[in-house]
Coordinates of N, CA and C in Angstrom, one line a residue:
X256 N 39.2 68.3 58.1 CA 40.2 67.2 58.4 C 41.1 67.1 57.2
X257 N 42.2 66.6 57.4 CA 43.0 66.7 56.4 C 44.1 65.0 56.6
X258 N 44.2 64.1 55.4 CA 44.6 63.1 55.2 C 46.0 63.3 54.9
X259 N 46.8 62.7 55.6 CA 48.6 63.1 55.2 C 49.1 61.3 54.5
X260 N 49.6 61.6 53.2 CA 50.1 59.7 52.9 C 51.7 60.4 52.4
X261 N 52.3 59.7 52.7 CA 53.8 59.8 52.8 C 54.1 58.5 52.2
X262 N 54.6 58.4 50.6 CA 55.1 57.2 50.0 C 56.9 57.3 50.6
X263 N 57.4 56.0 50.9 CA 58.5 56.3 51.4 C 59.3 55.0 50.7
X264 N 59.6 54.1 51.3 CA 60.7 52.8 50.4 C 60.1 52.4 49.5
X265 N 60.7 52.0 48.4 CA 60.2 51.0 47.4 C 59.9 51.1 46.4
X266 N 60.4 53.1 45.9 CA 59.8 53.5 44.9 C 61.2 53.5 43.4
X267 N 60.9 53.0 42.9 CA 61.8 52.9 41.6 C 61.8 53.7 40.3
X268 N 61.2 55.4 39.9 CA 60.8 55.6 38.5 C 59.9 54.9 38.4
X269 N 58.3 55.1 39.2 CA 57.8 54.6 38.8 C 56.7 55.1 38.7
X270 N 55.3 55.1 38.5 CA 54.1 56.1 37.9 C 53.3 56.0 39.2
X271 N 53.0 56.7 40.4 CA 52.1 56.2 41.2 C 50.9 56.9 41.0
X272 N 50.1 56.5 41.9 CA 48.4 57.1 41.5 C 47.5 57.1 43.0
X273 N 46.7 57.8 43.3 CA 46.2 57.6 45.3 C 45.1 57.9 44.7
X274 N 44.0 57.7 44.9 CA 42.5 57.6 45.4 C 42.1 57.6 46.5
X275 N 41.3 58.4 47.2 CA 40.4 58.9 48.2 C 39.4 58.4 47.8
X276 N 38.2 57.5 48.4 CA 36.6 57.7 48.1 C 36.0 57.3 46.5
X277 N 37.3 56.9 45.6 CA 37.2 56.5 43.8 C 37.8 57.7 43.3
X278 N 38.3 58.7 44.8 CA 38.7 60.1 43.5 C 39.9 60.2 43.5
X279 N 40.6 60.1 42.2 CA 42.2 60.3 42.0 C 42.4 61.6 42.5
X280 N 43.3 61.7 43.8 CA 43.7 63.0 44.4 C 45.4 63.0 43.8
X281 N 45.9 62.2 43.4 CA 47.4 61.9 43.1 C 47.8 61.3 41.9
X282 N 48.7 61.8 41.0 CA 49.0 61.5 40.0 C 50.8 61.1 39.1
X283 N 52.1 60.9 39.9 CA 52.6 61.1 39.2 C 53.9 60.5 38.9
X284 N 54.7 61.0 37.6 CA 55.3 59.9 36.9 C 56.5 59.6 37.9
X285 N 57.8 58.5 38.0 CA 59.0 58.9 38.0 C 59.6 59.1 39.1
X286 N 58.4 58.6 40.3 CA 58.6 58.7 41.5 C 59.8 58.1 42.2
X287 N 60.7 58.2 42.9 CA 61.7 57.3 43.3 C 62.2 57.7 45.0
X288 N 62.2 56.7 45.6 CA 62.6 57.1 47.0 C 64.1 57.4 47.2
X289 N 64.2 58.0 47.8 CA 65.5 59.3 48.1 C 66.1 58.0 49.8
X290 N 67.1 56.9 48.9 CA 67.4 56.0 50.4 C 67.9 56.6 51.2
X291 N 68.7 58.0 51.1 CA 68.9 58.1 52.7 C 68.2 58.9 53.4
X292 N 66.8 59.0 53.5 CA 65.7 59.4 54.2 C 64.6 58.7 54.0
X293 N 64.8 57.3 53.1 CA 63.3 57.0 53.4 C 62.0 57.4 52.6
X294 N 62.4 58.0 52.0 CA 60.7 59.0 51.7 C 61.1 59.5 50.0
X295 N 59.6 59.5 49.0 CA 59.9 59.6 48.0 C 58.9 60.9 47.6
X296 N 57.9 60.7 48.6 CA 56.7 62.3 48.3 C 55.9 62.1 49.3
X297 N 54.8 63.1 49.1 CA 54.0 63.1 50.4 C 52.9 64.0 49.7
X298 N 51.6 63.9 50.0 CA 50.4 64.7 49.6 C 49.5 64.7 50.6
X299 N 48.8 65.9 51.3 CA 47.8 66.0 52.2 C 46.1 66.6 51.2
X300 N 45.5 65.3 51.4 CA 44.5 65.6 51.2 C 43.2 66.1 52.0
X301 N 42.7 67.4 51.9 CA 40.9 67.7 52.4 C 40.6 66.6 52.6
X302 N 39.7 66.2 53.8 CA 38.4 65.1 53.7 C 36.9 65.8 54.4
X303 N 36.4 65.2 54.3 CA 35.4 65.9 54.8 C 34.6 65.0 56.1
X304 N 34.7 63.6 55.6 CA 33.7 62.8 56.1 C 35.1 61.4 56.4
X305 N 34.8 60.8 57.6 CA 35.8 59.7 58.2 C 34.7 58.6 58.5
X306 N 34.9 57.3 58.0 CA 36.4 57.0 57.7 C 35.9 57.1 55.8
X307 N 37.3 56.5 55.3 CA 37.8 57.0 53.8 C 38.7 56.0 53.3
X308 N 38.1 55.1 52.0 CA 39.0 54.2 51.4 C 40.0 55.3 50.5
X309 N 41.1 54.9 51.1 CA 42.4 55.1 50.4 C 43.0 53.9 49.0
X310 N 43.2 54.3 48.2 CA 44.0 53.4 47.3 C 45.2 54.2 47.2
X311 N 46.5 53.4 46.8 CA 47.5 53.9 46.2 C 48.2 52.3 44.9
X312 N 48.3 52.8 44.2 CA 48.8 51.8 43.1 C 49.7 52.4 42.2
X313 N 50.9 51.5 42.2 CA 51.9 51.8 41.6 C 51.8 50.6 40.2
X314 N 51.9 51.6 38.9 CA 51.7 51.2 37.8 C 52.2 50.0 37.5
X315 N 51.9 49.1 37.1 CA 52.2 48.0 36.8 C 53.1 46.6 38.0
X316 N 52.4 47.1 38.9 CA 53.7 46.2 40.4 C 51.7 46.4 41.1
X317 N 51.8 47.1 41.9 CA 51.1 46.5 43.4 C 49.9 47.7 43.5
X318 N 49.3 47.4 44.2 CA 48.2 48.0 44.5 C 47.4 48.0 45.7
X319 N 47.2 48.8 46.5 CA 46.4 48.4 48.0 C 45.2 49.2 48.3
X320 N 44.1 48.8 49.2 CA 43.2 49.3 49.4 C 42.8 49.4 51.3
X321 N 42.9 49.9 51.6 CA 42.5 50.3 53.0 C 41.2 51.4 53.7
X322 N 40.8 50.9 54.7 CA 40.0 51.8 55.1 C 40.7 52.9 56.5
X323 N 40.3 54.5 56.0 CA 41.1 55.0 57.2 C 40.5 55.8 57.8
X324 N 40.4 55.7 59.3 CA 39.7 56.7 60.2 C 40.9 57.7 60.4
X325 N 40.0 58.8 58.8 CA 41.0 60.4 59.5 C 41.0 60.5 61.0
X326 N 40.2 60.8 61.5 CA 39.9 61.4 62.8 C 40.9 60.8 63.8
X327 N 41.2 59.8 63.6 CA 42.4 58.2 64.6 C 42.6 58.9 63.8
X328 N 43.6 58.7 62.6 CA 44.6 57.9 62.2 C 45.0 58.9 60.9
X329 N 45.4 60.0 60.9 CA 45.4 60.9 59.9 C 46.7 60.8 59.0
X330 N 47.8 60.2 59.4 CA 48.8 59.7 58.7 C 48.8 58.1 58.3
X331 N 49.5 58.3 56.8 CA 49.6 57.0 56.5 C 51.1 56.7 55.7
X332 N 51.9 56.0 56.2 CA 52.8 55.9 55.2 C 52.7 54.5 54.4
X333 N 53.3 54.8 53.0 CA 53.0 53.7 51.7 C 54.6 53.0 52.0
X334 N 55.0 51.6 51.9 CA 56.4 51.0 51.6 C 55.8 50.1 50.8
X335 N 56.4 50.4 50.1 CA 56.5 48.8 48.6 C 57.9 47.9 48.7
X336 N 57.4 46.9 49.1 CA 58.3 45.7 49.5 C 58.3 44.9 48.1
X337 N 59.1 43.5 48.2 CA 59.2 42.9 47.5 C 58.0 41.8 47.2
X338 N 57.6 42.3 48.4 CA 56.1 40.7 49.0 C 54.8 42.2 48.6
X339 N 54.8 43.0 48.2 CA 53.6 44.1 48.4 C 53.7 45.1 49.1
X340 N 52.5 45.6 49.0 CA 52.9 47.1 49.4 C 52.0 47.4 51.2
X341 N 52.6 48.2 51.7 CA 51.5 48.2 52.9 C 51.5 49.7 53.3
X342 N 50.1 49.4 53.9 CA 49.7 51.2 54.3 C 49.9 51.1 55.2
X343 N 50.6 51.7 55.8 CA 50.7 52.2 57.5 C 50.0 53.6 58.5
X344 N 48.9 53.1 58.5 CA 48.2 54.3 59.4 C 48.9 54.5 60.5
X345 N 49.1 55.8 61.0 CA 49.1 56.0 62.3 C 48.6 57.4 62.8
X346 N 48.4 57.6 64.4 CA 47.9 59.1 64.9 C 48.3 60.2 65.1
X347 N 50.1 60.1 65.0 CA 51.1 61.1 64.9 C 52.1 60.4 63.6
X348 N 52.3 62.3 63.2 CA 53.2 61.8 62.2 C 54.8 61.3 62.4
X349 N 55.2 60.2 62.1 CA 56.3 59.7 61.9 C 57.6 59.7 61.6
X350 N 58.1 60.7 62.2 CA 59.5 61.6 61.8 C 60.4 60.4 61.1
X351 N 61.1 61.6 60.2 CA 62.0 60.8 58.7 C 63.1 60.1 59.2
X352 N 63.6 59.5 59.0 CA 64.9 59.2 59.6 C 66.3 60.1 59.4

């Protein structure tokens, strides 16, 4: 199985970080969303076993924790709002704008 997270609005130069299970699969600085599509990066992680807490936290702003049934729900996209950040699961992936 394989875990797809797509960080998309809300990203400013800024240092993100993803955890699978407590394990940092993601690391990096400077990130910034690209406005006219929406989307700043994307990483597909191995899983082995479903479901799977996801973290993603952006350094020094927001932080979230979710639980995700790979098997449902193998996409997730990240938006960081002004109110927080939200994971968006879903079972097909989500074409860019």
């Amino acid at each position: 199985m394989q875990l797809s997270v797509k960080l998309r609005d809300g990203f400013n130069d800024d240092t993100v970080s993803i955890t699978v299970n407590g394990k940092e699969v993601y690391r990096k600085s400077g990130v910034n969303t690209d406005l006219t599509i929406s989307f700043a990066d994307a990483v597909a992680v191995p899983v082995k076993n479903s479901p799977v807490t996801l973290e993603v936290a952006v350094e020094g702003r927001q932080r979230e924790q979710k639980e995700i049934n790979v098997r449902a729900t193998p996409f997730v996209e990240v938006w960081c709002t002004a109110g927080g950040m939200e994971l968006r699961a879903s079972k097909e992936e989500v074409p860019m704008l």
